Amino acid sequence: MDKLLITGGSPLQGEVRISGSKNAALPILASTLLTETPTLIKNVPHLRDVTTMVGLLGHMGVEVTIDDRLNVQVDTSSIHSYSAPYDLVKTMRASVLVLGPLLARFGHADVSLPGGCAIGSRPVNLHIQGLRQMGAEINVENGYIHARAKRLQGTVLYLDLVTVTGTENLMMAAALAEGTTVLENAAKEPEVVDLAHCLNSMGAKIQGAGTDTIEIQGVEHLHGTEYVVLPDRIETGTYLVAAAMTGGQVRVKQADPASLDAVLAKLRETGAQIQIGADWIELNMAGRRPTAVDIYTAPHPAFPTDMQAQFCALNAVAQGTGTVTETVFENRFMHIQELQRLGADIRLEGNTAICTGVEQLFGAPVMATDLRASASLVLAALVAKGDTLVDRIYHLDRGYECMEEKLMQLGCEVRRVP
Ligand code: EPU
């Protein structure tokens, strides 16, 4: 199993290109199941989760070809199976995103229940409930969601909780339903908006994505399209936090500054100077130590839960005391104990991590537990004195494209070791 060996102490300097968004690419790949003619998706990041989604489509008989510039061509004309088996779903919960499209187009889907997760219980009851309200017959048996429908019927769906993939699954299902579907209390994340734009370019009629209420007028058919995935806001934020923690100066390119308002506001609070262009952000911390900040995670446009762990790492070396309160997932603090192994002064009180910054962290072997927790350990390692060996980095490979290459390009000492 690969590990990352990181020698801390170098401030990040230079430019880095941001990859396409993982959490937009995954639903967009699933949405190709709705189309009758081939689709070309560009700016797809080369990540393990994307490979899993491509594998899942391949398992169904969908023809997927990827060129060396990571353009993905999908042709669903040879599909022969409507199932997502446990072996694939257990490695990536986002596999459940095929449920809505399969049911809407083929009237048939057998999708494994995702099962346990390192950051919380993460049920998919709202996905199932919404599809039932649209007329689907759904039985959950033997660990599988067995869903059948003639043609889904548009209706008004009120989501009890804001759910990102739930909103995406129901929006995709509604795109081919009969009549109009209204999703109330919909997720407003930029990835939901990107999926809506992609679906509209396939011929869907979706309005209101990015607000609480999304209206989807069902159509009979969707056609293939050519679509460019938006830049990854969490990858962007992660490199900016790394630059702030190390007292560096970094310009992220091919980014989407508009999707990062809450994160940039917090980075400014740490004392970082930030400049923004149409598709770039430059952060300058020039040899200074960041000030600790208070974070409260909530659905977009509030501060994203996927950036919480990285700010825990920042607070660990900042001046003063900061609190990080997690409200989206119930168990997303696995990184705290590992940060403590590097010398961080953090204590957990319920769903709040209270952190008093220390002058110096010290390298140690640490264990990655989930994707964003892994990122926080890498960031802490970049400022720790000596060597840190980050184990189980397959979590990182799920969501950060070429992370060690990008960090090396920014002047860090990082090496992948077997
Ligand atoms: N929830 C339910 N029932 C449901 C659906 C959700 O109770 O049917 C609860 C969840 O348990 C959670 C809350 O609602 O407490 C929000 O979960 P949400 O459904 O929004 O999360 P998700 O769609 O499973 C996506 C991202 C996550 C990101 C969250 C929150 C993808 C593929 N995943 O997950 O990304 O943390 O939204 O923004 O889009 C990551 O990239 O590291 C990651 C975990």
Coordinates of C-alpha atoms and ligand atoms in Angstrom, one line a residue:
M1 CA 0.0 0.0 0.0
D2 CA 1.5 3.4 -1.0
K3 CA 2.4 6.0 1.6
L4 CA 3.5 9.6 1.3
L5 CA 6.8 10.7 2.9
I6 CA 6.7 14.4 3.5
T7 CA 9.5 16.5 4.8
G8 CA 8.0 19.7 6.2
G9 CA 9.4 23.2 6.3
S10 CA 9.2 24.6 2.7
P11 CA 6.7 27.4 2.0
L12 CA 4.5 26.7 -1.0
Q13 CA 5.6 29.0 -3.9
G14 CA 4.4 29.1 -7.5
E15 CA 1.5 28.2 -9.7
V16 CA -0.7 25.1 -9.8
R17 CA -3.4 24.0 -12.2
I18 CA -6.7 23.0 -10.7
S19 CA -8.4 19.8 -12.0
G20 CA -12.0 19.1 -12.8
S21 CA -14.3 18.7 -9.9
K22 CA -14.7 15.1 -8.6
N23 CA -18.1 15.8 -7.2
A24 CA -19.4 17.3 -10.4
A25 CA -17.7 14.7 -12.7
L26 CA -19.3 11.7 -10.8
P27 CA -23.0 12.8 -11.3
I28 CA -22.3 14.0 -14.8
L29 CA -20.8 10.6 -15.7
A30 CA -24.0 9.0 -14.2
S31 CA -26.2 11.3 -16.2
T32 CA -24.9 9.9 -19.4
L33 CA -27.1 6.9 -18.7
L34 CA -30.0 9.2 -19.6
T35 CA -28.8 9.9 -23.1
E36 CA -29.5 8.0 -26.3
T37 CA -26.6 9.3 -28.3
P38 CA -22.9 9.5 -27.3
T39 CA -21.7 12.2 -24.9
L40 CA -18.2 13.8 -24.6
I41 CA -17.2 15.0 -21.2
K42 CA -14.1 17.2 -20.8
N43 CA -11.9 18.2 -17.9
V44 CA -12.7 14.9 -16.1
P45 CA -10.1 14.5 -13.3
H46 CA -8.0 11.4 -13.2
L47 CA -9.0 10.0 -9.8
R48 CA -9.8 6.6 -8.3
D49 CA -13.5 7.5 -7.8
V50 CA -13.8 8.5 -11.5
T51 CA -12.2 5.1 -12.4
T52 CA -14.8 3.4 -10.2
M53 CA -17.7 5.2 -11.9
V54 CA -16.3 4.4 -15.3
G55 CA -15.9 0.7 -14.1
L56 CA -19.6 0.8 -13.0
L57 CA -20.8 2.1 -16.4
G58 CA -18.6 -0.5 -18.1
H59 CA -20.2 -3.3 -15.9
M60 CA -23.6 -2.2 -17.3
G61 CA -22.3 -2.6 -20.9
V62 CA -21.9 1.1 -21.5
E63 CA -19.0 1.9 -23.8
V64 CA -16.6 4.4 -22.3
T65 CA -13.4 5.6 -24.0
I66 CA -10.9 8.0 -22.4
D67 CA -8.3 9.8 -24.4
D68 CA -4.9 11.0 -23.1
R69 CA -6.4 14.5 -22.4
L70 CA -9.0 13.0 -20.1
N71 CA -11.9 13.6 -22.4
V72 CA -14.4 10.8 -21.7
Q73 CA -16.7 9.6 -24.4
V74 CA -19.7 7.6 -23.3
D75 CA -22.1 5.6 -25.5
T76 CA -25.0 3.9 -23.7
S77 CA -26.4 2.1 -26.8
S78 CA -24.9 -1.3 -25.7
I79 CA -26.2 -1.2 -22.1
H80 CA -27.3 -4.7 -21.0
S81 CA -27.5 -4.5 -17.2
Y82 CA -29.2 -2.1 -14.8
S83 CA -27.4 -3.0 -11.6
A84 CA -24.7 -1.5 -9.4
P85 CA -23.1 -4.4 -7.4
Y86 CA -22.0 -4.2 -3.8
D87 CA -18.3 -4.6 -4.7
L88 CA -18.3 -1.3 -6.6
V89 CA -20.8 0.6 -4.4
K90 CA -18.9 -0.2 -1.2
T91 CA -15.8 1.5 -2.5
M92 CA -17.6 4.6 -3.6
R93 CA -21.0 5.8 -2.2
A94 CA -21.5 8.1 -5.2
S95 CA -22.3 4.9 -7.2
V96 CA -25.9 5.4 -5.9
L97 CA -26.1 8.2 -8.5
V98 CA -26.9 5.7 -11.2
L99 CA -30.2 4.9 -9.4
G100 CA -32.2 7.9 -10.7
P101 CA -31.0 7.8 -14.3
L102 CA -31.4 4.0 -14.7
L103 CA -34.9 4.1 -13.3
A104 CA -36.0 7.1 -15.3
R105 CA -34.7 5.8 -18.7
F106 CA -35.0 2.0 -18.3
G107 CA -37.7 1.6 -15.6
H108 CA -35.4 -0.8 -13.8
A109 CA -32.5 -0.4 -11.3
D110 CA -30.9 -2.8 -8.8
V111 CA -28.4 -0.7 -6.8
S112 CA -26.5 -2.0 -3.7
L113 CA -27.0 0.0 -0.5
P114 CA -23.8 1.8 0.2
G115 CA -23.2 0.6 3.8
G116 CA -20.9 2.0 6.4
C117 CA -18.8 5.1 6.0
A118 CA -15.9 6.7 7.9
I119 CA -17.6 10.1 8.3
G120 CA -21.2 9.3 9.4
S121 CA -24.1 7.0 8.8
R122 CA -25.0 8.6 5.4
P123 CA -28.3 6.9 4.6
V124 CA -30.0 7.3 1.2
N125 CA -33.6 7.3 2.5
L126 CA -34.3 10.7 0.8
H127 CA -33.3 9.4 -2.6
I128 CA -35.6 6.4 -2.2
Q129 CA -38.5 8.4 -0.7
G130 CA -38.3 11.0 -3.6
L131 CA -38.3 8.3 -6.3
R132 CA -41.3 6.5 -4.6
Q133 CA -43.2 9.8 -4.6
M134 CA -42.6 9.9 -8.3
G135 CA -44.3 6.6 -8.7
A136 CA -41.4 4.1 -8.4
E137 CA -41.9 0.7 -6.7
I138 CA -38.9 0.2 -4.5
N139 CA -38.0 -2.7 -2.2
V140 CA -34.9 -2.8 -0.2
E141 CA -33.9 -6.4 0.2
N142 CA -30.7 -8.4 0.7
G143 CA -28.7 -5.1 0.8
Y144 CA -30.0 -3.9 -2.6
I145 CA -32.4 -1.2 -3.7
H146 CA -34.7 -2.9 -6.2
A147 CA -36.5 -0.1 -8.1
R148 CA -39.1 -0.5 -10.9
A149 CA -41.3 2.1 -12.7
K150 CA -43.2 2.5 -15.9
R151 CA -42.6 6.2 -16.4
L152 CA -41.8 8.4 -13.4
Q153 CA -44.4 11.1 -12.7
G154 CA -43.5 14.7 -11.9
T155 CA -44.5 15.9 -8.5
V156 CA -43.6 18.3 -5.7
L157 CA -40.8 16.8 -3.6
Y158 CA -39.9 18.4 -0.3
L159 CA -36.5 17.2 0.9
D160 CA -36.4 17.0 4.7
L161 CA -32.6 17.6 4.7
V162 CA -30.4 19.3 2.2
T163 CA -28.7 16.5 0.4
V164 CA -26.3 16.9 -2.5
T165 CA -26.4 13.5 -4.2
G166 CA -30.1 13.2 -3.3
T167 CA -30.9 16.4 -5.2
E168 CA -28.8 15.2 -8.1
N169 CA -30.4 11.7 -8.2
L170 CA -33.9 13.2 -8.2
M171 CA -33.1 15.9 -10.7
M172 CA -31.7 13.3 -13.1
A173 CA -34.8 11.1 -12.6
A174 CA -37.1 14.1 -13.1
A175 CA -35.4 15.1 -16.3
L176 CA -37.2 12.1 -18.1
A177 CA -40.3 12.0 -16.0
E178 CA -43.8 12.8 -17.2
G179 CA -44.8 16.3 -16.2
T180 CA -43.1 18.8 -13.9
T181 CA -41.1 18.0 -10.7
V182 CA -40.4 20.7 -8.1
L183 CA -37.6 20.0 -5.7
E184 CA -38.0 22.0 -2.5
N185 CA -35.1 22.5 -0.1
A186 CA -32.8 21.4 -2.8
A187 CA -29.0 21.5 -2.4
K188 CA -27.4 24.6 -3.9
E189 CA -23.8 23.3 -4.3
P190 CA -22.0 24.4 -7.5
E191 CA -21.8 20.8 -8.5
V192 CA -25.6 20.5 -8.5
V193 CA -25.6 23.6 -10.8
D194 CA -23.0 22.1 -13.0
L195 CA -25.0 18.9 -13.4
A196 CA -28.1 20.9 -14.2
H197 CA -26.2 22.8 -16.9
C198 CA -25.0 19.5 -18.4
L199 CA -28.5 18.0 -18.3
N200 CA -29.9 21.1 -20.0
S201 CA -27.2 20.8 -22.7
M202 CA -28.6 17.2 -23.2
G203 CA -32.1 18.7 -23.8
A204 CA -33.5 18.7 -20.3
K205 CA -35.6 21.6 -19.0
I206 CA -34.3 22.5 -15.6
Q207 CA -34.7 25.9 -13.9
G208 CA -33.6 27.2 -10.5
A209 CA -30.5 25.1 -9.9
G210 CA -28.4 26.9 -7.3
T211 CA -31.5 28.0 -5.4
D212 CA -33.7 26.2 -2.8
T213 CA -36.3 25.3 -5.5
I214 CA -35.5 23.5 -8.7
E215 CA -38.1 23.0 -11.3
I216 CA -37.7 20.2 -13.8
Q217 CA -40.0 19.9 -16.8
G218 CA -39.7 16.3 -17.9
V219 CA -38.9 15.5 -21.5
E220 CA -39.3 12.2 -23.5
H221 CA -35.7 11.9 -24.6
L222 CA -32.2 13.3 -23.9
H223 CA -29.4 13.5 -26.4
G224 CA -25.7 13.3 -26.1
T225 CA -23.7 16.5 -25.6
E226 CA -20.2 17.9 -25.1
Y227 CA -19.6 19.3 -21.7
V228 CA -16.7 20.7 -19.7
V229 CA -16.7 19.8 -15.9
L230 CA -16.2 22.8 -13.6
P231 CA -13.0 23.2 -11.6
D232 CA -12.7 21.5 -8.2
R233 CA -13.4 24.0 -5.5
I234 CA -12.2 21.7 -2.7
E235 CA -8.9 21.0 -4.4
T236 CA -8.5 24.7 -4.9
G237 CA -9.3 25.5 -1.3
T238 CA -6.8 22.7 -0.1
Y239 CA -3.9 24.3 -2.0
L240 CA -4.8 27.8 -0.7
V241 CA -4.9 26.5 2.9
A242 CA -1.5 24.8 2.3
A243 CA 0.0 28.1 1.1
A244 CA -1.5 30.0 4.1
M245 CA -0.2 27.4 6.6
T246 CA 3.3 27.4 5.2
G247 CA 3.6 31.2 4.8
G248 CA 3.8 30.8 1.1
Q249 CA 2.5 32.5 -2.1
V250 CA 0.5 30.5 -4.6
R251 CA -1.5 31.2 -7.6
V252 CA -4.1 28.5 -8.5
K253 CA -5.1 28.5 -12.2
Q254 CA -8.1 27.2 -14.0
A255 CA -10.1 27.6 -10.8
D256 CA -13.6 29.0 -10.2
P257 CA -13.3 31.7 -7.6
A258 CA -17.1 32.3 -7.4
S259 CA -17.6 28.8 -5.9
L260 CA -15.3 29.6 -2.9
D261 CA -16.7 32.7 -1.2
A262 CA -17.0 31.2 2.3
V263 CA -13.5 29.6 2.1
L264 CA -11.9 32.8 0.8
A265 CA -13.6 34.9 3.5
K266 CA -12.1 32.6 6.2
L267 CA -8.7 32.7 4.5
R268 CA -8.8 36.5 4.6
E269 CA -9.6 36.2 8.3
T270 CA -6.4 34.2 8.8
G271 CA -4.5 37.2 7.6
A272 CA -3.8 36.0 4.0
Q273 CA -3.8 38.5 1.2
I274 CA -6.0 37.3 -1.7
Q275 CA -6.3 38.5 -5.2
I276 CA -8.8 37.1 -7.6
G277 CA -9.1 37.0 -11.4
A278 CA -11.7 35.4 -13.7
D279 CA -10.2 31.9 -13.3
W280 CA -7.4 32.3 -10.8
I281 CA -6.8 33.1 -7.2
E282 CA -3.5 34.2 -5.7
L283 CA -2.9 33.8 -1.9
N284 CA 0.0 35.6 -0.2
M285 CA 1.0 34.8 3.3
A286 CA 4.7 35.8 2.8
G287 CA 6.5 34.4 5.8
R288 CA 3.7 35.2 8.3
R289 CA 1.9 32.9 10.7
P290 CA -1.9 32.6 10.1
T291 CA -4.4 33.6 12.8
A292 CA -6.8 30.9 14.1
V293 CA -10.4 31.1 12.8
D294 CA -13.8 29.8 13.8
I295 CA -15.5 27.6 11.3
Y296 CA -19.1 26.3 11.2
T297 CA -19.9 23.9 8.4
A298 CA -23.3 23.9 6.7
P299 CA -24.7 23.3 3.1
H300 CA -23.6 25.8 0.4
P301 CA -23.3 28.8 0.3
A302 CA -22.1 28.3 3.9
F303 CA -18.7 26.9 4.8
P304 CA -18.2 23.4 3.1
T305 CA -17.8 20.3 5.3
D306 CA -15.2 19.1 2.7
M307 CA -12.8 22.0 3.8
Q308 CA -13.3 21.5 7.5
A309 CA -10.3 19.1 8.1
Q310 CA -7.9 21.4 6.2
F311 CA -8.9 24.3 8.5
C312 CA -8.3 22.1 11.5
A313 CA -4.8 21.6 10.3
L314 CA -4.4 25.4 9.7
N315 CA -5.7 26.2 13.2
A316 CA -3.2 23.7 14.6
V317 CA -0.3 26.0 13.7
A318 CA -2.1 29.3 13.8
Q319 CA -1.8 32.1 16.3
G320 CA -4.6 31.9 18.9
T321 CA -7.5 29.5 19.4
G322 CA -10.1 28.6 16.8
T323 CA -13.2 26.3 16.9
V324 CA -14.4 24.1 14.1
T325 CA -18.0 23.0 14.3
E326 CA -19.2 20.2 12.0
T327 CA -23.0 20.1 11.4
V328 CA -23.3 18.1 8.2
F329 CA -21.8 14.7 9.2
E330 CA -21.9 13.3 12.7
N331 CA -18.4 11.7 12.7
R332 CA -16.1 13.7 10.6
F333 CA -13.2 14.3 13.1
M334 CA -11.1 11.2 12.6
H335 CA -8.2 13.5 11.6
I336 CA -8.1 15.1 15.1
Q337 CA -6.3 12.2 16.8
E338 CA -3.8 12.0 14.0
L339 CA -3.1 15.7 14.1
Q340 CA -2.5 15.3 17.8
R341 CA 0.2 12.7 17.0
L342 CA 2.0 15.5 15.2
G343 CA 1.8 17.7 18.3
A344 CA -1.5 19.6 17.7
D345 CA -3.3 21.0 20.7
I346 CA -6.9 20.1 19.8
R347 CA -9.7 18.8 21.9
L348 CA -13.2 17.6 20.9
E349 CA -16.3 18.8 22.6
G350 CA -19.3 17.2 20.9
N351 CA -19.2 18.3 17.3
T352 CA -16.7 21.1 17.9
A353 CA -12.9 20.8 17.7
I354 CA -11.2 23.5 19.8
C355 CA -7.7 24.1 18.7
T356 CA -5.0 26.3 20.1
G357 CA -2.2 26.8 17.6
V358 CA 1.3 25.6 18.5
E359 CA 4.5 27.1 17.2
Q360 CA 5.7 23.8 15.7
L361 CA 4.3 20.4 14.7
F362 CA 6.7 17.5 14.6
G363 CA 6.7 14.7 11.9
A364 CA 5.4 11.3 12.8
P365 CA 3.8 8.3 11.1
V366 CA 0.0 9.0 10.6
M367 CA -2.9 7.2 9.1
A368 CA -5.4 8.6 6.6
T369 CA -9.0 7.7 7.3
D370 CA -11.0 9.4 4.7
L371 CA -10.4 11.7 1.8
R372 CA -10.4 15.1 3.4
A373 CA -8.9 13.8 6.6
S374 CA -6.0 12.6 4.5
A375 CA -5.6 16.1 3.0
S376 CA -5.4 17.7 6.4
L377 CA -2.6 15.3 7.4
V378 CA -0.7 16.2 4.3
L379 CA -1.1 19.9 5.0
A380 CA 0.1 19.4 8.6
A381 CA 3.0 17.4 7.4
L382 CA 4.1 20.3 5.1
V383 CA 4.7 22.5 8.2
A384 CA 5.9 19.8 10.6
K385 CA 9.6 19.6 11.5
G386 CA 11.1 16.4 10.1
D387 CA 9.5 13.6 8.2
T388 CA 5.9 12.5 8.3
L389 CA 4.8 9.2 6.7
V390 CA 1.1 9.3 5.7
D391 CA -0.3 5.8 5.4
R392 CA -3.4 4.7 3.5
I393 CA -3.1 7.4 0.9
Y394 CA -5.5 5.5 -1.4
H395 CA -8.1 7.8 0.2
L396 CA -6.2 10.8 -1.3
D397 CA -6.0 9.2 -4.7
R398 CA -9.8 9.1 -4.6
G399 CA -10.1 12.8 -4.8
Y400 CA -6.8 14.7 -5.4
E401 CA -5.3 14.4 -8.9
C402 CA -1.5 14.1 -8.9
M403 CA -1.2 15.6 -5.4
E404 CA 2.4 14.8 -4.9
E405 CA 3.4 16.1 -8.3
K406 CA 1.5 19.3 -7.7
L407 CA 3.0 19.8 -4.3
M408 CA 6.5 19.1 -5.6
Q409 CA 5.9 21.7 -8.3
L410 CA 5.1 24.2 -5.5
G411 CA 8.5 23.4 -3.9
C412 CA 7.5 20.8 -1.3
E413 CA 9.5 17.7 -0.4
V414 CA 7.0 14.9 -1.0
R415 CA 7.7 11.4 -2.1
R416 CA 5.4 8.4 -2.7
V417 CA 6.8 5.3 -1.2
P418 CA 5.6 1.7 -1.7
Ligands
EPU1 N1 -28.7 12.4 4.5 C1 -29.8 11.7 4.9 N2 -30.6 11.0 4.0 C2 -30.3 11.0 2.7 C3 -29.2 11.8 2.2 C4 -28.5 12.5 3.1 O1 -30.0 11.6 6.1 O2 -31.0 10.3 2.0 C5 -27.9 13.2 5.4 C6 -26.4 12.7 5.4 O3 -26.3 11.6 6.3 C7 -25.7 13.9 5.9 C8 -26.5 15.0 5.2 O4 -27.7 14.5 4.9 O5 -25.7 14.0 7.3 C9 -25.8 15.6 4.0 O6 -25.4 14.6 3.1 P1 -25.4 14.7 1.5 O7 -26.4 13.8 1.0 O8 -25.5 16.1 1.1 O9 -24.0 14.1 1.2 P2 -23.6 13.3 -0.1 O10 -24.5 13.7 -1.2 O11 -23.6 11.9 0.2 C10 -21.9 15.0 -1.1 C11 -20.4 14.9 -1.5 C12 -19.6 14.8 -0.2 C13 -19.9 16.1 0.6 C14 -21.4 16.2 0.9 C15 -21.8 17.4 1.7 C16 -20.5 13.8 -3.6 C17 -20.1 12.6 -4.4 N3 -20.2 13.7 -2.3 O12 -22.1 13.8 -0.4 O13 -18.2 14.9 -0.6 O14 -19.2 16.0 1.8 O15 -22.1 16.1 -0.3 O16 -21.4 18.6 0.9 O17 -20.9 14.8 -4.1 C18 -15.9 14.4 -0.4 O18 -15.8 14.8 -1.6 O19 -14.9 14.2 0.3 C19 -17.3 14.2 0.1 C20 -17.5 13.4 1.2

